[in-house]
DNA sequence: CATGAATGAGCTTTCATTCAT
DNA sequence: AATGAATGAAAGCTCATTCAT
């Protein structure tokens, strides 16, 4: 799996929202309303799952949150299990967008640039997670326990995040501002682990100040460790 | 919470295994058999939970695995939820024993000692996880999704692990082989995150060779980052 | 508790039958059907409880009697215990209606009137009980053994019946056709006891003729006592 | 059924306690201990059933009360249902003894004697019921709801009590101090009903004073009726 | 198309009873 | 004879899913 697959994680990949620049056929009003409701159901499900957990959430809970009949749910999604994938898709897309936009791996060329970029990415993540702690809660706490398939998907996401990280490392090695002997994939995993730790910590201490210090500590561990020793 | 509390994680703490040197009251044969069956039920539950997940496991599944009536389960545990705590207790105790024995934080006094100790600990963990991947699977994948209380407990465990790590760092700072300006608690969290990453990776790649390289990468990140810059 | 509370015996008193003259909101067909099924479930439960007893009756038995899924039961009632209150409510209402209509305590003014009224009431009760002996069976035989709360309720009903009787006695004392030194509440209890005896007897001898003689005997005790009159 | 059958109510009638004057074979110490424990189990069962109800009582509850293993129960009684009959037997015997001793129907010959005797009997009953309200509670509240057979037995007891009462009435009619046109069986039922009412009332108002007034009211109804006497 | 009434598979839990020790 | 560990039938209840309206 590679970072380029970021947007294609769900088997039934044809239901995802089209980018706004899409030149598809113009939607009728009814169709638009349908898309909208679909979106709202996904959001409601996200909230329920993150707040009460997947197993403790009933279809009726999701429907009640939107004041729709719970039969309606089944006009938009196959079954309870089905919607989880869309909820996760959605989260991943939101995260990926926040992380990658204006932060392409090849946008930097010096260690200092890289440090700044990494700081920007860290801040983005922190902001998202602090703004809505249900995001990390669902991803790191609830999702994996849903069932075997979702556990696999969470592991996939971990791999994906590591791949993404690896792309940045790779670029740095190529340009020489990172250690040339870096074990890129494994170092990427290690770094991803530190990011996970930050997300978990945030669930207990949703304090920006605390989060800032943790980010700082992570970066301190990182740079000095992975930086090329050419700086005497 | 501190590392010293490692052995006291469950409220009903009266049924943990006695130390082997215990000179407790001599157990009758029936009592011994009871302890044994209790143990077997915990083990069977562990296996079921790790393999199928908590929610997909029925009491009947646990009982069937031992060829006992499912009513028997309720002679040993209050209810389905009750046993999870004992299963987790058990895992934590196994891990803690493996990690702390012969690896006290204050057993080392130089950076090289420390590196060796860290390598030993890493190897211990790796061995445990590779020998029985259900251990990391239950702790990192299944447990948090069981319910709110267990999610909290998993976060507690993360904190506990970080505290334990912090004890090692603290010792190193005191003795001067680690950076004096180290943000101990946060760095400990970061390191714990890398260990989690290793455990997760292992679920996908239960290959000792691969695991070895990952450990190596983690340590490379670590030492150079946290070591004092006494090498000009 | 007073006789006027006769119609308000159940805490969740909002679902009693509307008076037939009610001009409530027009019910849709679905709503009407729902009311109907609710009614049928109460009736089926009444039958099961009266015939087999509360504890020997399963939700499945009630459902089977109506050929509905047992899950449906739970759409109409919280749980097994819940429905009993409604069944009893229903019985009490049926009895109260039969007894009080056209038999207001203040509708008579002489002893002869009173005797006739008492005879009418006795006949009403007898008719109800003979038509469906499950009514006295449930009230006098099954109900009290259900649980503590229902036992209390049965005692409440006994008190209620005594209160109702007391109202008749009180009127008679006021108008002078009953003994002025009558201990109204306790005499009312005694009379209520005789009525209970009649209902119990009826379970064994559901013969109208027999019942008629018993009523007669009760009334003779009431009006004439048992002592021979020739002893001045 | 007649009053003379009072002592032979249970099918398995051979297990009852022998009268102390029995000239049976001398019991060994073990046999005596067995009889004793049997007795204690019956008493404990009585207490449990009266306090918690038959269905809410488990065999384990009875055993716990005596600090015996619950398996032991089954060495003395066939099953849970079995013991109820013995408990009821026991109660009936206690009541019958208290009522009949020194109160034989043919011990009186005038209305005044009869009144005194009736008062004595009433007081005996009241004393028993107030001393241990579990007796009326078990007989009137719990017993009938146990199962069909026990419901029948409760009705049998009612008949028995009525028969007993009838014996007194019959004697009075024969001797001329009671109305010669008395419908003896039905009047007996009516009177028995008033006694039941007294017992029920006592469960709510276990106050001797209150009970005394109720007895008085019952006797007034019996002897004088309720009608004003100014109508000759 | 939206609804929510109906359904029953499937789960947890209890407890009377048995029987080896 | 006493025990209490083991058992499994049986019950209550939930909730995802279907489908007639």
mmCIF file with all atom_site columns, N, CA and C in Angstrom, chain C residues 106-127:
data_model
loop_
_atom_site.group_PDB
_atom_site.id
_atom_site.type_symbol
_atom_site.label_atom_id
_atom_site.label_alt_id
_atom_site.label_comp_id
_atom_site.label_asym_id
_atom_site.label_entity_id
_atom_site.label_seq_id
_atom_site.pdbx_PDB_ins_code
_atom_site.Cartn_x
_atom_site.Cartn_y
_atom_site.Cartn_z
_atom_site.occupancy
_atom_site.B_iso_or_equiv
_atom_site.pdbx_formal_charge
_atom_site.auth_seq_id
_atom_site.auth_comp_id
_atom_site.auth_asym_id
_atom_site.auth_atom_id
_atom_site.pdbx_PDB_model_num
ATOM 1  N N  . UNK C 1 106 ? -75.657 7.188   47.615 1.00 0.00 ? 106 UNK C N  1
ATOM 2  C CA . UNK C 1 106 ? -76.713 8.091   48.080 1.00 0.00 ? 106 UNK C CA 1
ATOM 3  C C  . UNK C 1 106 ? -77.996 7.970   47.250 1.00 0.00 ? 106 UNK C C  1
ATOM 4  N N  . UNK C 1 107 ? -78.102 6.878   46.528 1.00 0.00 ? 107 UNK C N  1
ATOM 5  C CA . UNK C 1 107 ? -79.304 6.710   45.702 1.00 0.00 ? 107 UNK C CA 1
ATOM 6  C C  . UNK C 1 107 ? -80.455 6.076   46.478 1.00 0.00 ? 107 UNK C C  1
ATOM 7  N N  . UNK C 1 108 ? -80.179 5.655   47.691 1.00 0.00 ? 108 UNK C N  1
ATOM 8  C CA . UNK C 1 108 ? -81.231 5.000   48.469 1.00 0.00 ? 108 UNK C CA 1
ATOM 9  C C  . UNK C 1 108 ? -81.492 5.766   49.764 1.00 0.00 ? 108 UNK C C  1
ATOM 10 N N  . UNK C 1 109 ? -82.686 5.541   50.327 1.00 0.00 ? 109 UNK C N  1
ATOM 11 C CA . UNK C 1 109 ? -82.965 6.293   51.553 1.00 0.00 ? 109 UNK C CA 1
ATOM 12 C C  . UNK C 1 109 ? -83.685 5.456   52.621 1.00 0.00 ? 109 UNK C C  1
ATOM 13 N N  . UNK C 1 110 ? -84.005 4.226   52.321 1.00 0.00 ? 110 UNK C N  1
ATOM 14 C CA . UNK C 1 110 ? -84.623 3.373   53.337 1.00 0.00 ? 110 UNK C CA 1
ATOM 15 C C  . UNK C 1 110 ? -83.892 2.039   53.392 1.00 0.00 ? 110 UNK C C  1
ATOM 16 N N  . UNK C 1 111 ? -84.131 1.329   54.455 1.00 0.00 ? 111 UNK C N  1
ATOM 17 C CA . UNK C 1 111 ? -83.480 0.033   54.604 1.00 0.00 ? 111 UNK C CA 1
ATOM 18 C C  . UNK C 1 111 ? -83.860 -0.904  53.465 1.00 0.00 ? 111 UNK C C  1
ATOM 19 N N  . UNK C 1 112 ? -85.136 -0.849  53.077 1.00 0.00 ? 112 UNK C N  1
ATOM 20 C CA . UNK C 1 112 ? -85.567 -1.726  51.988 1.00 0.00 ? 112 UNK C CA 1
ATOM 21 C C  . UNK C 1 112 ? -84.846 -1.384  50.690 1.00 0.00 ? 112 UNK C C  1
ATOM 22 N N  . UNK C 1 113 ? -84.770 -0.078  50.405 1.00 0.00 ? 113 UNK C N  1
ATOM 23 C CA . UNK C 1 113 ? -83.996 0.342   49.237 1.00 0.00 ? 113 UNK C CA 1
ATOM 24 C C  . UNK C 1 113 ? -82.593 -0.244  49.321 1.00 0.00 ? 113 UNK C C  1
ATOM 25 N N  . UNK C 1 114 ? -82.040 -0.076  50.489 1.00 0.00 ? 114 UNK C N  1
ATOM 26 C CA . UNK C 1 114 ? -80.664 -0.497  50.688 1.00 0.00 ? 114 UNK C CA 1
ATOM 27 C C  . UNK C 1 114 ? -80.504 -2.006  50.445 1.00 0.00 ? 114 UNK C C  1
ATOM 28 N N  . UNK C 1 115 ? -81.447 -2.764  50.977 1.00 0.00 ? 115 UNK C N  1
ATOM 29 C CA . UNK C 1 115 ? -81.394 -4.197  50.763 1.00 0.00 ? 115 UNK C CA 1
ATOM 30 C C  . UNK C 1 115 ? -81.445 -4.528  49.283 1.00 0.00 ? 115 UNK C C  1
ATOM 31 N N  . UNK C 1 116 ? -82.303 -3.829  48.608 1.00 0.00 ? 116 UNK C N  1
ATOM 32 C CA . UNK C 1 116 ? -82.402 -4.091  47.163 1.00 0.00 ? 116 UNK C CA 1
ATOM 33 C C  . UNK C 1 116 ? -81.108 -3.712  46.452 1.00 0.00 ? 116 UNK C C  1
ATOM 34 N N  . UNK C 1 117 ? -80.588 -2.559  46.836 1.00 0.00 ? 117 UNK C N  1
ATOM 35 C CA . UNK C 1 117 ? -79.343 -2.131  46.199 1.00 0.00 ? 117 UNK C CA 1
ATOM 36 C C  . UNK C 1 117 ? -78.232 -3.154  46.463 1.00 0.00 ? 117 UNK C C  1
ATOM 37 N N  . UNK C 1 118 ? -78.122 -3.553  47.715 1.00 0.00 ? 118 UNK C N  1
ATOM 38 C CA . UNK C 1 118 ? -77.096 -4.528  48.067 1.00 0.00 ? 118 UNK C CA 1
ATOM 39 C C  . UNK C 1 118 ? -77.297 -5.812  47.264 1.00 0.00 ? 118 UNK C C  1
ATOM 40 N N  . UNK C 1 119 ? -78.542 -6.216  47.104 1.00 0.00 ? 119 UNK C N  1
ATOM 41 C CA . UNK C 1 119 ? -78.819 -7.420  46.322 1.00 0.00 ? 119 UNK C CA 1
ATOM 42 C C  . UNK C 1 119 ? -78.383 -7.225  44.876 1.00 0.00 ? 119 UNK C C  1
ATOM 43 N N  . UNK C 1 120 ? -78.689 -6.036  44.332 1.00 0.00 ? 120 UNK C N  1
ATOM 44 C CA . UNK C 1 120 ? -78.279 -5.747  42.946 1.00 0.00 ? 120 UNK C CA 1
ATOM 45 C C  . UNK C 1 120 ? -76.767 -5.831  42.797 1.00 0.00 ? 120 UNK C C  1
ATOM 46 N N  . UNK C 1 121 ? -76.088 -5.182  43.730 1.00 0.00 ? 121 UNK C N  1
ATOM 47 C CA . UNK C 1 121 ? -74.622 -5.198  43.658 1.00 0.00 ? 121 UNK C CA 1
ATOM 48 C C  . UNK C 1 121 ? -74.112 -6.632  43.752 1.00 0.00 ? 121 UNK C C  1
ATOM 49 N N  . UNK C 1 122 ? -74.652 -7.375  44.683 1.00 0.00 ? 122 UNK C N  1
ATOM 50 C CA . UNK C 1 122 ? -74.250 -8.772  44.824 1.00 0.00 ? 122 UNK C CA 1
ATOM 51 C C  . UNK C 1 122 ? -74.466 -9.541  43.543 1.00 0.00 ? 122 UNK C C  1
ATOM 52 N N  . UNK C 1 123 ? -75.631 -9.311  42.922 1.00 0.00 ? 123 UNK C N  1
ATOM 53 C CA . UNK C 1 123 ? -75.890 -10.018 41.673 1.00 0.00 ? 123 UNK C CA 1
ATOM 54 C C  . UNK C 1 123 ? -74.921 -9.630  40.567 1.00 0.00 ? 123 UNK C C  1
ATOM 55 N N  . UNK C 1 124 ? -74.615 -8.334  40.499 1.00 0.00 ? 124 UNK C N  1
ATOM 56 C CA . UNK C 1 124 ? -73.650 -7.879  39.494 1.00 0.00 ? 124 UNK C CA 1
ATOM 57 C C  . UNK C 1 124 ? -72.329 -8.616  39.661 1.00 0.00 ? 124 UNK C C  1
ATOM 58 N N  . UNK C 1 125 ? -71.855 -8.578  40.901 1.00 0.00 ? 125 UNK C N  1
ATOM 59 C CA . UNK C 1 125 ? -70.581 -9.244  41.169 1.00 0.00 ? 125 UNK C CA 1
ATOM 60 C C  . UNK C 1 125 ? -70.653 -10.723 40.804 1.00 0.00 ? 125 UNK C C  1
ATOM 61 N N  . UNK C 1 126 ? -71.709 -11.348 41.263 1.00 0.00 ? 126 UNK C N  1
ATOM 62 C CA . UNK C 1 126 ? -71.876 -12.766 40.983 1.00 0.00 ? 126 UNK C CA 1
ATOM 63 C C  . UNK C 1 126 ? -71.850 -13.032 39.484 1.00 0.00 ? 126 UNK C C  1
ATOM 64 N N  . UNK C 1 127 ? -72.593 -12.206 38.752 1.00 0.00 ? 127 UNK C N  1
ATOM 65 C CA . UNK C 1 127 ? -72.640 -12.402 37.310 1.00 0.00 ? 127 UNK C CA 1
ATOM 66 C C  . UNK C 1 127 ? -71.242 -12.313 36.700 1.00 0.00 ? 127 UNK C C  1
#
